[in-house]
XYZ file of C-alpha atoms in Angstrom:
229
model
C -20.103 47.245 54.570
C -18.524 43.676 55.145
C -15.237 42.894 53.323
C -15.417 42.343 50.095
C -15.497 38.804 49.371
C -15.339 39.287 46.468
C -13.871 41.364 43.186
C -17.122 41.403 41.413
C -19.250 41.968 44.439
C -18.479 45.715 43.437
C -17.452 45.575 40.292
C -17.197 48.976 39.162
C -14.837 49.930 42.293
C -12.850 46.638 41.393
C -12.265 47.658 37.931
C -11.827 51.208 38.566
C -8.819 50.544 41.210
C -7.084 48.315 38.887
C -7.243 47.331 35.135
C -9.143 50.751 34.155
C -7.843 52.752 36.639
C -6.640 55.273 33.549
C -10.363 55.441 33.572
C -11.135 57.019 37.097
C -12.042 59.912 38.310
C -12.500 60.964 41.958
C -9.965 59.984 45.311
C -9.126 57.113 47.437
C -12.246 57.083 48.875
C -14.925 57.138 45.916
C -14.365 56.624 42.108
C -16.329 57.230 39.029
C -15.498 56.323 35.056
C -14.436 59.411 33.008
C -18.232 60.643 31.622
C -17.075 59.721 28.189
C -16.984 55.919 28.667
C -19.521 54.946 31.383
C -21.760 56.368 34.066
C -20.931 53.723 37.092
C -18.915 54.796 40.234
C -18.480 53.254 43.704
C -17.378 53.958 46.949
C -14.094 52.155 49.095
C -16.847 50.686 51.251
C -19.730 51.939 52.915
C -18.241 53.468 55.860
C -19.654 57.403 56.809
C -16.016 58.940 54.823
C -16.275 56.979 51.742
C -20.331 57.299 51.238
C -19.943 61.062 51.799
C -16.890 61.081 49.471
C -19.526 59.395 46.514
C -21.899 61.938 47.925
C -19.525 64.519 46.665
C -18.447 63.033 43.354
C -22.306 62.459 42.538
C -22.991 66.140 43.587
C -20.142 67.276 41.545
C -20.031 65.462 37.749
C -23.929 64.167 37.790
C -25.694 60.857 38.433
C -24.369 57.905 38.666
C -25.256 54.264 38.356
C -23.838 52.363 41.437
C -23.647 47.843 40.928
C -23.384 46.517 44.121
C -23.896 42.959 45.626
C -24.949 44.770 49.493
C -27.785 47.207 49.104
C -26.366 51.098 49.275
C -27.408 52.555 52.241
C -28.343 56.848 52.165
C -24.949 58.449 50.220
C -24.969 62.077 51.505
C -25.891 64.718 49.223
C -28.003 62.352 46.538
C -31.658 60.903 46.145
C -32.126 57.549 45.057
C -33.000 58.275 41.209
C -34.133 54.898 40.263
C -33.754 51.058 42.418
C -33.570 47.677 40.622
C -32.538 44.214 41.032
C -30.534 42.250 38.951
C -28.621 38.796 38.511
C -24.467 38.710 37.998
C -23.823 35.773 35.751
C -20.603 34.010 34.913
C -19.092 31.400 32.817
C -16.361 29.216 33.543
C -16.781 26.821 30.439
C -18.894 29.384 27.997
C -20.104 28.175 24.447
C -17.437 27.966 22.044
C -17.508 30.429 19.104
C -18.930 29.083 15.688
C -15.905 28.501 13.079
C -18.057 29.265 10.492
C -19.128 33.052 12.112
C -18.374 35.857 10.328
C -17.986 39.246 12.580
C -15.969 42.299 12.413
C -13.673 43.990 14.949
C -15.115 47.527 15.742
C -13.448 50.302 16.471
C -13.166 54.581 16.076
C -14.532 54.478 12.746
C -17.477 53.069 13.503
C -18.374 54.698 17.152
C -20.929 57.335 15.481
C -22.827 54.152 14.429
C -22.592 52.041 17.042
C -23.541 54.880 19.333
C -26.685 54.927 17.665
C -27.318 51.356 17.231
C -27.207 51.444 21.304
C -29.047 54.337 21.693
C -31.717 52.508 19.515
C -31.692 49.456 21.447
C -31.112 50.411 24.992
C -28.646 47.218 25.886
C -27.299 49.501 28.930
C -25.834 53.021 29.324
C -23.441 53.552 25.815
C -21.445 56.485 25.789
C -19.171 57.714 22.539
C -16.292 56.452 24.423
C -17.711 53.290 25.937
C -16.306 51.002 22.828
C -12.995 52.365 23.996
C -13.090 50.324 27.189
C -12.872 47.007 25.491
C -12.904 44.864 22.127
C -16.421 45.339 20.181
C -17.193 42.845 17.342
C -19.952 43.807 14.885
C -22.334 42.733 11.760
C -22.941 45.060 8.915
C -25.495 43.898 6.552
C -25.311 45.670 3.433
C -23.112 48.332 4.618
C -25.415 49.025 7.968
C -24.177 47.902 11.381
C -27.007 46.246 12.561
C -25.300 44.035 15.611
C -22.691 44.140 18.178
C -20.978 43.280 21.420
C -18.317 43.895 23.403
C -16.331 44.427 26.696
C -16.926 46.844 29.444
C -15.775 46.675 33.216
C -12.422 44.427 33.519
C -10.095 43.895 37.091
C -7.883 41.170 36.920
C -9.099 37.842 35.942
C -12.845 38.805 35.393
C -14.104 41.046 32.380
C -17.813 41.928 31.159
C -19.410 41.128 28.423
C -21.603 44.221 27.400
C -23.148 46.205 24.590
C -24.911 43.464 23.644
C -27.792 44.729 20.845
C -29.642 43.694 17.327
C -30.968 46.247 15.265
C -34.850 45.298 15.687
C -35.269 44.452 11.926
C -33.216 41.439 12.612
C -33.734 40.093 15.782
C -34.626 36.524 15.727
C -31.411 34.932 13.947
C -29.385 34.446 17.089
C -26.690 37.209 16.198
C -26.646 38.268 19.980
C -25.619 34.980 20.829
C -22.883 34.447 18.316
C -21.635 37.522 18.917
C -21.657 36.785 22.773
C -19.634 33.559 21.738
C -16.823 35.378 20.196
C -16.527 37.733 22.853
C -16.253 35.355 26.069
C -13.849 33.254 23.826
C -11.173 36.168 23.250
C -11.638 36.597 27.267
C -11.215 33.004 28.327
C -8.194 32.838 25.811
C -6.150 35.414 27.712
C -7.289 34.277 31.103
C -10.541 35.819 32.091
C -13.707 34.910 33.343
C -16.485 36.000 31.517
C -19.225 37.749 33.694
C -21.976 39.804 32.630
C -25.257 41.497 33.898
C -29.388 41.347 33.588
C -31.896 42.948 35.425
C -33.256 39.919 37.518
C -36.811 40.125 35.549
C -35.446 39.879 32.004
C -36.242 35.923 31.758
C -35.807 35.956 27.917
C -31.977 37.512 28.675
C -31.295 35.461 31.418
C -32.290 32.010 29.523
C -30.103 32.731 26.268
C -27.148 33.583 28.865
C -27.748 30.236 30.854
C -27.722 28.742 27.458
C -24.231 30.189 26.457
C -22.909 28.883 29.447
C -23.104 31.230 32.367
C -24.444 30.491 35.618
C -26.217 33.081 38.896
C -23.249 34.400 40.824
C -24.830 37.048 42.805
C -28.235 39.401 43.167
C -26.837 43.344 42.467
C -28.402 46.394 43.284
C -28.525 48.635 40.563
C -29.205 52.156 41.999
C -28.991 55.237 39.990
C -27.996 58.167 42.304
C -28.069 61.879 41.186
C -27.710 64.965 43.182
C -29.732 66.577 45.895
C -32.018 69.750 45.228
């Protein structure tokens, strides 16, 4: 593989080796996050040690979900689960928050539900430890948590804006989109750039992020690896 031009070319590997590095599992060759926040790893590059060392780690702990802006070429020891495209987005001037927003910080006491607000929406793999990774803002109506969002993969000066979900009974009020507002603000306030993902034939995702303010960085490949036989 070429050298990395950049951090978020492989973001999970970039992440893993620095700001959530308390969050790796594997060697100096391959990493994957601990099972209980996310189900990404990556490899030190795509040379025959490193591929085989992913090849190990996959065979190991169980599939894995592997972002990458160069294709993945055969990882010893695997099958190629599932291939798709899709678009890295950032924003460098995102859309300010609304004053008049009301949200609420997430945290512990609310993973059961927000665990199951994911698993009801499907806004990306959502472990019970994912809201751990980051800051997760939420809206209860009457008591229910029926949106939220939140942070996922960070390395130095670039963090992800994920979890991103509306309880189906009220979709169509823009709470995604406030929500997303709040979160890229607390980033850009402490000196990050807000990225995020979409698979590249979501139009409907990719227009409300263009809207908000973020712009096509990069095609990934999204492959989802698990192990041989």
């Amino acid at each position: 593989m070429p050298a990395m031009a950049h951090p978020l070319d492989n973001p999970a590997w970039s992440a893993l080796t620095t700001s959530q590095a308390h969050l790796a599992r594997g060697g100096a060759l391959a990493l994957r996050y601990d099972g209980d926040h996310a189900i990404f790893a990556a490899s030190a590059s795509h040379d025959p040690a490193p591929l085989a060392a992913l090849g190990a780690l996959v065979a190991a702990s169980g599939a894995a979900i592997v972002a990458e802006k160069t294709p993945l070429p055969m990882v010893p020891r695997t099958v190629i689960h599932k291939h798709r495209m899709a678009v890295q987005m950032v924003a460098e001037a995102p859309a300010p928050p609304d004053p008049d927003f009301t949200f609420l910080d997430l945290g512990d006491a609310d993973a059961a539900e927000m665990l199951a607000l994911a698993t009801l929406t499907e806004p990306g793999p959502f472990f019970r430890g994912t809201h751990r990774m980051g800051r997760f803002i939420g809206i209860r109506h009457e008591g229910r948590l029926i949106a939220m969002a939140g942070e996922r993969m960070r390395t130095p000066g670039y963090a992800e804006v994920s979890g991103v979900c509306t309880h189906p009974d009220f979709r169509g009020a823009g709470l995604a989109g406030k929500l997303m507002r709040v979160v890229a603000g607390r980033m850009v306030a402490q000196g990050e750039m807000p990225f995020l993902h979409a698979y590249a034939d979501n139009a409907s995702a990719i227009a409300l992020y263009e809207r908000l303010g973020y712009r096509w960085r990069a095609d990934i490949n999204i492959t989802v690896l698990a192990p041989a036989g």
